[in-house]
Amino acid sequence: MPAAKYVYGILRKKAKGFILLYLLMSVVVLVAFIHIGAYSIRYSKLEGHVGSSIEDSYTAVYSTAVSLEPLCSKSLNMSSNGKSGPSIKISDAYINQIISALKYINSKDAIPDGGDMVELGNIARTYQKAFDIYYQLVICQYDSATRTRMEDQLFQLEKKLYPWIINGPMYHSAVESLLKSRGRGIVMTTGSKYALVAQHSITMLNFIGNQLPIEIIYCGEDDLGQKERDALTSLHRVTLVDMQSVLGLKKCSKGWENKPLAVLASSFQQVILMDTDALFFQHPETLFETKAYKETGALFFRDRTLGFGTYGHGPGLTDLINTLAEPFKENLIFNTSRVMAKVSSDELDSGVVVWDKTRSMPAILLTCALNSMPYMDLIYSKTYGDKETYWLSHEALQIPFTVFLDNGGAIGKVFEQEGKHKVCGGLYHADEHGKPLWFNGGIGERIPSKNLNMMEPTYWATESAGVNVDWELSGLPFCLYGKMDAPGDYRDSRIGKLSSSELVISKKMVDLWVELFQL
C-alpha cells in the first residue's frame, strides 16, 4: 500500500503539471487567434473586402488613391503615389485583390474605346496599383508564387494599355525600364524639318554653360536624315536615339504625340523634356534644384490666361478632367486651375516638362496613351495638342505634381499705345523668384528664309493673378499689356526689362538664328 500511495502521489503531481501546461498552451493559442482576427479586421478596413468575384475586386480598387508602405528600405523612394492617399501595408490579401482586378480587366478582349474616359481612368488606376506593388516586389527581391502571378497579370495589361516598352527589344516591362534608367538629362524630339531649330537651341544651351547630357529622339530612318544626324551629333553632349527601335514601334508619327514617348525612350531617370524652340536664360539643371520639383518630382508651367472658351478651348478640358479623374474631380491636386475655375481656356504650356520617372512612371505611361490612338483624336479635339495631357494623367492617378506660380507671359519688344504698354513676342516663363528662365517659340521663321520675321527679346511681361488679363490676339506674335516697372509682388500684368547679362544671351540667340536660317 505505501508503494501504491507513492506512485499515486507522483502521478498526481505530473497530472497537475500537464493541466497547467495545457492551460498555458490554450491561452497562447487564444491570444494568437485574437491577434490574427484583429490583423484581418485591420486589413479588411484598409483594403476593402476581397470580393466574391473578380469583378467585385476590380470595383473595389479602381477608384481609390493610396500609397503603399514600403516592403523594404530599398523601396522607400516609391515609384508613384507618394503623398496621394491613405497608407496601405502590402499584404497577401491586398495583392490578391489587385491580381483579381487585373484578371477581370484582362478577361476583356480590348481596352476601352476612344470615347470612354471614365473606364480608361479606372483601368489606369488599377494598373498603377499593380505597378507600385510589382515595383516593390522586384526592388525587395521578393520571389514567390504571388510575385509570379502579379507579373503575369500586370504584363498582360501592360501589353494592351501601354504596349511600347514591353513590346520593344530592350526591356521586359516598364518597371525594368525604370530600374535601368540612370541620371539626369535633357530630351528633345525632332525630325529633319526642324533639326536646325534643335541645333540652335542646343548651341544656346552650351553657350550658357549647360552641363546636362542631351538625347535627341527621332522616329525611324525616314524621320531624321543623315546630314542632320551628323550636324546634331557634332554638338557637345548630344546623343541620338531612334525611339522606333527602342520602343518597337510598328509605325512612326511626326507630331506632338512623340514627346511623351520620347521620355520612355530616353535613358535618363530624371528628364527635362523640352521643345526644340525652347530657349533658356538660366542653366536648365536649376529646374531639378527648385523646391517645386523636389517636392513632387513633376514640374509643369502655365500657359497664357486667355478667356474661357477662346478658340473653343476650355469646356472640353473640364469634361476630360471630370471623366478621366472622375473619383477625384471635387478634390483635384491642382486646385488653382484656371480652366476648372472657368477663367482661362488653356492651362499648361508643355514646352518644358520636368519628370522624375521613379515618382511619375504610371502618369508618364498614361500621358503616352492619351497621345496615342484610340484616345488621341478625342483629346486633340478638346485641347490643343499634347499640352494638357501631362496634368490630366497626374490628376487621374492622383500622382503629385507642381505647377510654377506665374502664368504664361510674353517676351520680345515693348510698345506704347495710347498710354498703355504691351510686350509682343514668344511665350515667356519666369523662375520661382520672378527672374527670366525660358521662353517658347524661337526667334523667327523656323525654316531658312530671306525674311526671318525675327523678334529680339529685350522686355518681358507676365502675371500671376489669372483675372483681368489683357492679351492682344489679333495678329502674331501675341501681345500682353501690363504695368511698367511694377514691384516684385505685383500680381497683375507687369513689364520688366532683361538684365545686361540676359541681353547678352538674347543677342547671341538672334545672331545665331541669322547664321543658321538667313538665306
XYZ file of C-alpha atoms in Angstrom:
519
model
C 0.000 0.000 0.000
C 2.730 2.555 0.804
C 4.254 1.884 -2.626
C 0.890 2.409 -4.296
C 0.428 5.704 -2.458
C 3.910 6.813 -3.519
C 3.176 6.080 -7.193
C -0.217 7.801 -6.917
C 1.440 10.916 -5.493
C 3.914 11.127 -8.363
C 1.190 10.714 -10.984
C -0.945 13.353 -9.281
C 1.888 15.895 -9.395
C 2.557 15.139 -13.070
C -1.138 15.458 -13.895
C -1.196 18.889 -12.305
C 1.825 19.815 -14.441
C 0.126 18.602 -17.603
C -3.035 20.518 -16.719
C -1.048 23.694 -16.119
C 0.839 23.185 -19.387
C -2.435 22.571 -21.235
C -3.995 25.710 -19.776
C -0.922 27.759 -20.691
C -0.946 26.493 -24.291
C -4.668 27.222 -24.552
C -4.063 30.821 -23.507
C -1.284 31.193 -26.096
C -3.496 29.801 -28.865
C -6.385 32.069 -27.834
C -4.162 35.158 -27.892
C -2.862 34.147 -31.319
C -6.384 33.800 -32.700
C -7.352 37.189 -31.286
C -4.252 38.758 -32.849
C -4.924 37.153 -36.225
C -8.538 38.253 -36.086
C -7.571 41.834 -35.311
C -4.959 41.682 -38.095
C -7.584 40.502 -40.583
C -10.097 43.125 -39.496
C -7.464 45.872 -39.826
C -6.638 44.905 -43.395
C -10.253 44.450 -44.397
C -10.867 48.024 -43.287
C -7.819 49.350 -45.127
C -8.141 47.386 -48.312
C -11.836 46.799 -48.734
C -13.275 43.313 -48.863
C -11.839 40.912 -51.366
C -14.959 40.370 -53.427
C -16.545 37.055 -54.149
C -15.787 37.643 -57.832
C -13.003 39.273 -59.812
C -15.448 41.990 -60.870
C -16.080 42.838 -57.198
C -12.335 43.165 -56.645
C -11.978 45.429 -59.683
C -14.781 47.677 -58.458
C -13.188 47.841 -55.012
C -9.808 49.149 -56.190
C -10.201 51.263 -59.314
C -11.484 54.500 -57.796
C -9.188 54.969 -54.809
C -5.826 56.642 -54.415
C -3.483 55.081 -51.874
C 0.201 54.985 -51.054
C 1.878 51.722 -50.145
C 4.026 51.239 -47.078
C 7.472 50.085 -48.290
C 8.262 46.387 -48.150
C 11.918 47.134 -47.502
C 14.326 50.028 -47.077
C 15.273 49.859 -50.770
C 11.745 50.844 -51.794
C 11.460 53.956 -49.636
C 11.625 56.037 -52.830
C 8.241 54.942 -54.136
C 7.545 54.755 -57.849
C 4.380 56.830 -57.555
C 1.614 57.957 -55.252
C 3.998 59.124 -52.545
C 1.531 61.527 -50.937
C -1.752 60.860 -52.652
C -3.867 58.936 -50.183
C -4.151 56.741 -47.107
C -1.230 54.430 -46.472
C -1.724 50.705 -47.054
C 0.663 47.995 -45.934
C 1.173 45.424 -48.662
C -0.361 42.144 -47.550
C -1.137 38.962 -49.442
C -4.815 39.861 -49.236
C -4.249 43.247 -50.875
C -2.003 41.776 -53.568
C -4.590 39.089 -54.330
C -7.246 41.776 -54.603
C -5.204 43.652 -57.203
C -4.457 40.425 -59.094
C -8.188 39.662 -59.202
C -8.871 43.150 -60.562
C -6.213 42.652 -63.241
C -7.730 39.295 -64.188
C -11.107 40.943 -64.669
C -9.638 43.601 -66.966
C -7.574 41.068 -68.892
C -10.615 38.863 -69.420
C -11.980 41.547 -71.724
C -10.957 41.491 -75.364
C -9.721 45.067 -75.617
C -9.029 48.301 -73.763
C -11.816 50.940 -73.598
C -12.671 52.680 -76.842
C -11.554 56.209 -77.560
C -14.621 57.851 -76.069
C -14.718 56.105 -72.700
C -12.523 58.268 -70.493
C -14.178 57.069 -67.286
C -13.265 53.433 -67.900
C -9.784 54.371 -69.113
C -9.220 56.175 -65.817
C -10.471 53.167 -63.861
C -8.145 50.766 -65.655
C -5.180 53.160 -65.433
C -5.619 53.393 -61.654
C -5.738 49.609 -61.335
C -2.568 49.322 -63.427
C -0.928 51.957 -61.238
C -1.596 49.993 -58.046
C -0.264 46.806 -59.634
C 2.785 48.686 -60.948
C 3.600 50.047 -57.491
C 3.287 46.612 -55.883
C 5.360 44.870 -58.544
C 7.997 47.608 -58.380
C 8.418 46.929 -54.664
C 8.427 43.161 -55.075
C 11.275 43.496 -57.580
C 13.207 46.083 -55.553
C 12.988 43.946 -52.417
C 13.882 40.753 -54.350
C 10.683 39.148 -53.120
C 10.488 35.913 -55.114
C 7.300 33.932 -54.655
C 4.336 32.447 -56.466
C 2.461 35.665 -55.618
C 5.029 37.761 -57.463
C 4.800 35.421 -60.470
C 1.007 35.728 -60.583
C 1.211 39.522 -60.253
C 3.823 39.693 -63.009
C 1.715 37.562 -65.353
C -1.421 39.675 -64.974
C 0.396 43.034 -64.922
C 2.325 42.264 -68.111
C -0.873 41.152 -69.866
C -2.487 44.514 -69.132
C 0.650 46.481 -69.995
C 0.753 44.885 -73.445
C -2.795 46.107 -74.072
C -2.774 49.501 -72.401
C 0.852 50.687 -72.592
C 2.445 48.467 -75.259
C 5.542 50.487 -76.107
C 8.275 49.400 -73.696
C 7.070 45.857 -73.130
C 6.842 45.179 -76.884
C 10.259 46.685 -77.582
C 13.525 44.747 -77.736
C 15.285 46.322 -74.740
C 13.135 45.752 -71.651
C 10.650 43.176 -70.404
C 8.417 45.796 -68.770
C 8.032 49.430 -67.764
C 9.347 48.532 -64.305
C 12.563 47.118 -65.770
C 12.956 50.219 -67.938
C 12.542 52.402 -64.862
C 15.046 50.431 -62.809
C 17.665 50.613 -65.569
C 17.256 54.361 -66.169
C 20.115 56.497 -64.900
C 20.989 60.107 -64.173
C 19.584 63.410 -65.351
C 19.350 64.819 -68.837
C 17.535 66.825 -71.489
C 15.272 65.192 -74.056
C 14.153 66.761 -77.344
C 12.271 65.368 -80.316
C 12.989 66.441 -83.862
C 12.961 65.334 -87.448
C 14.800 66.745 -90.437
C 12.375 69.672 -90.835
C 13.253 71.305 -87.513
C 16.763 69.939 -86.989
C 18.202 73.450 -87.432
C 15.913 74.710 -84.658
C 17.242 71.951 -82.399
C 20.796 72.866 -83.393
C 20.117 76.488 -82.418
C 18.626 75.503 -79.059
C 21.477 73.114 -78.170
C 24.135 75.634 -79.201
C 22.476 78.187 -76.918
C 22.382 75.687 -74.056
C 26.120 75.199 -74.470
C 26.611 78.974 -74.641
C 25.017 79.490 -71.212
C 27.040 76.632 -69.704
C 24.675 73.674 -69.686
C 26.255 70.565 -68.113
C 23.445 68.068 -68.751
C 23.654 65.376 -71.448
C 21.128 65.739 -74.263
C 19.267 62.985 -76.086
C 17.696 63.856 -79.432
C 14.822 61.435 -80.022
C 13.631 60.735 -83.548
C 11.391 58.040 -85.000
C 12.732 55.848 -87.790
C 15.296 56.246 -90.541
C 12.993 58.490 -92.583
C 12.441 60.973 -89.766
C 15.957 62.377 -89.425
C 18.301 62.441 -92.408
C 21.983 61.537 -92.251
C 23.080 65.129 -92.860
C 21.009 66.333 -89.912
C 22.228 63.471 -87.720
C 25.837 64.352 -88.426
C 25.217 68.020 -87.597
C 23.486 67.236 -84.300
C 25.966 64.612 -83.099
C 28.799 67.072 -83.710
C 27.382 69.199 -80.886
C 28.653 68.811 -77.331
C 26.961 66.185 -75.092
C 24.429 65.102 -77.757
C 23.319 61.508 -78.369
C 20.738 60.390 -80.940
C 18.089 57.814 -80.035
C 15.745 56.114 -82.507
C 12.621 55.527 -80.471
C 11.175 53.233 -83.120
C 13.947 50.776 -82.323
C 13.883 51.274 -78.551
C 10.098 51.010 -78.229
C 9.480 48.571 -81.060
C 7.024 50.910 -82.794
C 5.404 49.478 -85.905
C 4.548 52.927 -87.227
C 6.030 56.360 -86.587
C 4.201 59.622 -86.077
C 5.756 63.042 -86.517
C 3.735 65.296 -84.234
C 3.233 66.297 -80.609
C 2.370 62.708 -79.744
C 6.059 61.762 -79.932
C 7.031 63.940 -76.962
C 5.902 61.743 -74.039
C 7.036 58.626 -75.922
C 10.483 60.225 -76.125
C 10.632 60.225 -72.328
C 10.035 56.463 -72.337
C 12.739 56.003 -74.971
C 15.289 58.101 -73.079
C 17.905 56.527 -70.822
C 17.559 59.200 -68.127
C 15.803 58.681 -64.819
C 15.163 62.406 -64.369
C 14.170 64.193 -67.541
C 13.758 67.741 -68.799
C 11.562 67.311 -71.860
C 11.826 70.463 -73.949
C 10.612 71.666 -77.318
C 13.304 72.342 -79.885
C 12.315 76.034 -79.969
C 12.518 76.491 -76.182
C 15.335 78.861 -75.176
C 16.824 79.308 -71.695
C 18.354 82.267 -69.876
C 19.459 80.074 -66.962
C 21.053 76.635 -66.748
C 18.200 74.157 -67.259
C 19.579 71.909 -64.499
C 18.432 74.541 -61.988
C 14.941 73.112 -62.535
C 15.993 69.951 -60.701
C 17.039 72.036 -57.698
C 13.817 74.005 -57.332
C 11.631 73.414 -54.297
C 8.719 72.823 -56.658
C 10.421 69.890 -58.380
C 11.965 68.377 -55.265
C 8.576 68.173 -53.553
C 6.839 66.093 -56.216
C 9.199 65.005 -58.985
C 6.920 66.509 -61.629
C 7.111 70.165 -62.648
C 4.919 71.949 -65.199
C 4.489 75.515 -66.489
C 1.316 77.503 -67.076
C 0.079 78.712 -70.438
C -1.335 82.176 -71.133
C -4.510 83.249 -69.335
C -6.962 83.547 -72.210
C -10.700 83.884 -71.647
C -12.606 80.648 -71.062
C -13.826 79.488 -74.461
C -11.149 81.303 -76.506
C -10.643 79.391 -79.763
C -13.279 76.982 -78.446
C -10.983 75.733 -75.671
C -11.893 75.249 -72.025
C -15.175 73.319 -71.808
C -13.639 70.253 -73.454
C -10.774 70.180 -70.962
C -13.114 70.371 -67.974
C -15.047 67.435 -69.447
C -11.846 65.418 -69.741
C -10.861 66.115 -66.131
C -14.335 65.263 -64.858
C -14.345 61.913 -66.650
C -10.747 60.692 -66.618
C -10.282 61.763 -62.984
C -13.918 61.197 -62.017
C -13.360 59.925 -58.436
C -11.247 62.996 -57.597
C -12.976 65.780 -59.553
C -14.039 67.533 -56.335
C -10.564 67.284 -54.810
C -8.021 67.914 -57.558
C -4.308 68.192 -56.826
C -4.156 71.341 -58.969
C -6.788 73.231 -57.007
C -5.827 76.580 -58.536
C -6.618 75.510 -62.092
C -7.846 78.487 -64.095
C -9.666 76.265 -66.573
C -11.616 74.482 -63.842
C -12.479 77.923 -62.433
C -13.588 78.880 -65.965
C -11.327 81.923 -66.184
C -8.961 80.579 -68.880
C -9.242 78.448 -71.990
C -5.862 76.739 -71.517
C -3.856 75.567 -68.530
C -0.361 74.260 -69.312
C 2.438 75.001 -71.746
C 4.285 71.771 -72.498
C 7.350 73.476 -73.967
C 9.243 72.288 -70.879
C 8.171 69.354 -68.688
C 10.310 68.010 -65.831
C 9.756 64.426 -64.667
C 11.340 62.023 -62.203
C 10.441 58.598 -63.573
C 10.742 56.952 -60.153
C 7.853 59.047 -58.880
C 5.829 59.560 -62.058
C 6.133 56.463 -64.277
C 2.425 55.434 -64.292
C 1.495 59.037 -65.177
C 4.094 59.098 -67.963
C 2.602 55.910 -69.404
C -0.939 57.306 -69.235
C 0.253 60.525 -70.905
C 1.621 58.420 -73.760
C -1.729 56.632 -74.050
C -3.639 59.923 -74.210
C -1.368 60.976 -77.084
C -1.933 57.703 -78.956
C -4.859 56.065 -80.671
C -7.647 55.403 -79.852
C -7.634 58.344 -77.380
C -5.635 60.996 -79.224
C -8.430 62.108 -81.546
C -10.780 62.878 -78.658
C -8.061 64.607 -76.616
C -6.881 66.768 -79.509
C -10.450 67.733 -80.408
C -10.946 69.157 -76.909
C -7.488 70.656 -76.250
C -4.517 71.954 -78.220
C -2.207 69.014 -78.849
C -0.330 67.281 -76.051
C -0.039 70.124 -73.582
C -2.919 69.321 -71.225
C -2.330 65.556 -71.173
C 0.507 65.831 -68.646
C -1.530 67.149 -65.750
C -4.590 65.184 -66.886
C -2.655 61.975 -66.280
C -1.396 63.074 -62.890
C -4.887 64.084 -61.776
C -6.384 60.797 -62.993
C -3.870 58.826 -60.911
C -3.518 61.332 -58.063
C 0.246 61.365 -58.508
C 1.543 64.662 -57.075
C 2.853 67.399 -59.366
C 3.735 71.077 -59.108
C 2.936 73.995 -61.408
C 5.009 77.182 -61.299
C 3.160 80.232 -59.986
C 3.383 82.755 -62.834
C 1.078 82.317 -65.796
C 2.489 82.339 -69.311
C 3.637 85.777 -70.405
C 5.285 87.443 -73.398
C 8.902 88.250 -74.254
C 10.098 90.470 -77.090
C 9.776 94.171 -77.771
C 7.804 96.721 -75.762
C 5.340 99.102 -77.433
C 3.393 102.068 -76.098
C -0.131 102.647 -77.372
C -2.472 105.326 -76.012
C -0.575 105.479 -72.739
C -0.570 101.707 -72.297
C 2.415 99.399 -72.645
C 2.489 95.951 -74.172
C 5.137 93.313 -74.876
C 4.826 91.286 -78.076
C 6.678 88.044 -78.676
C 7.176 84.458 -77.554
C 5.614 82.618 -74.616
C 7.610 83.662 -71.528
C 8.223 81.886 -68.212
C 9.875 83.156 -65.030
C 11.575 81.134 -62.300
C 10.443 80.790 -58.671
C 11.895 84.212 -57.899
C 10.358 86.053 -60.842
C 13.534 86.130 -62.950
C 13.579 85.198 -66.671
C 14.009 81.429 -67.037
C 12.969 80.328 -70.538
C 10.582 81.066 -73.381
C 8.927 79.135 -76.161
C 8.668 79.903 -79.870
C 12.201 80.525 -81.042
C 13.394 83.779 -82.589
C 11.812 83.816 -86.048
C 10.908 81.683 -89.061
C 11.852 78.070 -88.374
C 12.981 77.191 -91.864
C 15.685 79.021 -93.870
C 14.131 82.177 -95.384
C 15.019 85.588 -96.781
C 12.609 87.280 -94.377
C 13.021 85.704 -90.943
C 10.411 87.884 -89.145
C 12.628 87.884 -86.083
C 11.951 89.307 -82.659
C 14.806 90.241 -80.344
C 13.922 89.611 -76.692
C 14.511 92.750 -74.650
C 11.406 93.085 -72.449
C 9.147 90.584 -70.723
C 5.588 90.706 -69.397
C 3.939 88.268 -67.020
C 1.128 87.947 -64.478
C 0.016 85.615 -61.693
C -3.473 86.951 -60.949
C -5.287 84.980 -63.649
C -8.063 87.578 -63.919
C -8.499 90.784 -65.931
C -5.603 89.816 -68.176
C -5.380 91.844 -71.376
C -3.963 89.852 -74.300
C -3.971 91.171 -77.856
C -4.635 88.194 -80.130
C -5.458 89.912 -83.417
C -2.123 89.028 -85.014
C 1.167 87.251 -84.438
C 3.028 87.444 -82.180
C 0.567 87.807 -79.297
C 0.946 90.849 -77.040
C 0.384 91.205 -73.286
C -0.473 94.603 -71.777
C 0.996 95.385 -68.371
C 2.367 97.903 -65.889
C 5.934 99.073 -66.460
C 8.443 98.528 -63.642
C 5.860 97.190 -61.202
C 7.081 95.926 -57.802
C 8.034 92.269 -57.485
C 4.923 91.336 -55.505
C 2.595 92.858 -58.116
C 0.310 90.011 -59.273
C -1.430 91.723 -62.203
C 0.291 92.077 -65.580
C 3.711 93.641 -65.140
C 6.531 94.503 -67.547
C 10.271 94.364 -66.970
C 13.493 94.611 -68.947
C 16.127 91.907 -69.330
C 19.296 92.467 -67.303
C 22.585 93.258 -69.028
C 23.731 89.618 -68.783
C 20.377 88.413 -70.114
C 20.631 90.857 -73.016
C 23.983 89.293 -73.953
C 22.262 85.904 -74.161
C 19.383 87.419 -76.133
C 21.755 88.967 -78.682
C 23.530 85.623 -79.109
C 20.156 83.964 -79.770
C 19.413 86.450 -82.541
C 22.878 86.343 -84.128
C 22.880 82.545 -84.183
C 19.387 82.455 -85.701
C 20.591 84.664 -88.548
C 23.658 82.470 -89.016
C 21.573 79.291 -89.289
C 18.433 80.462 -91.101
C 19.185 83.538 -93.212
C 19.143 82.901 -96.979
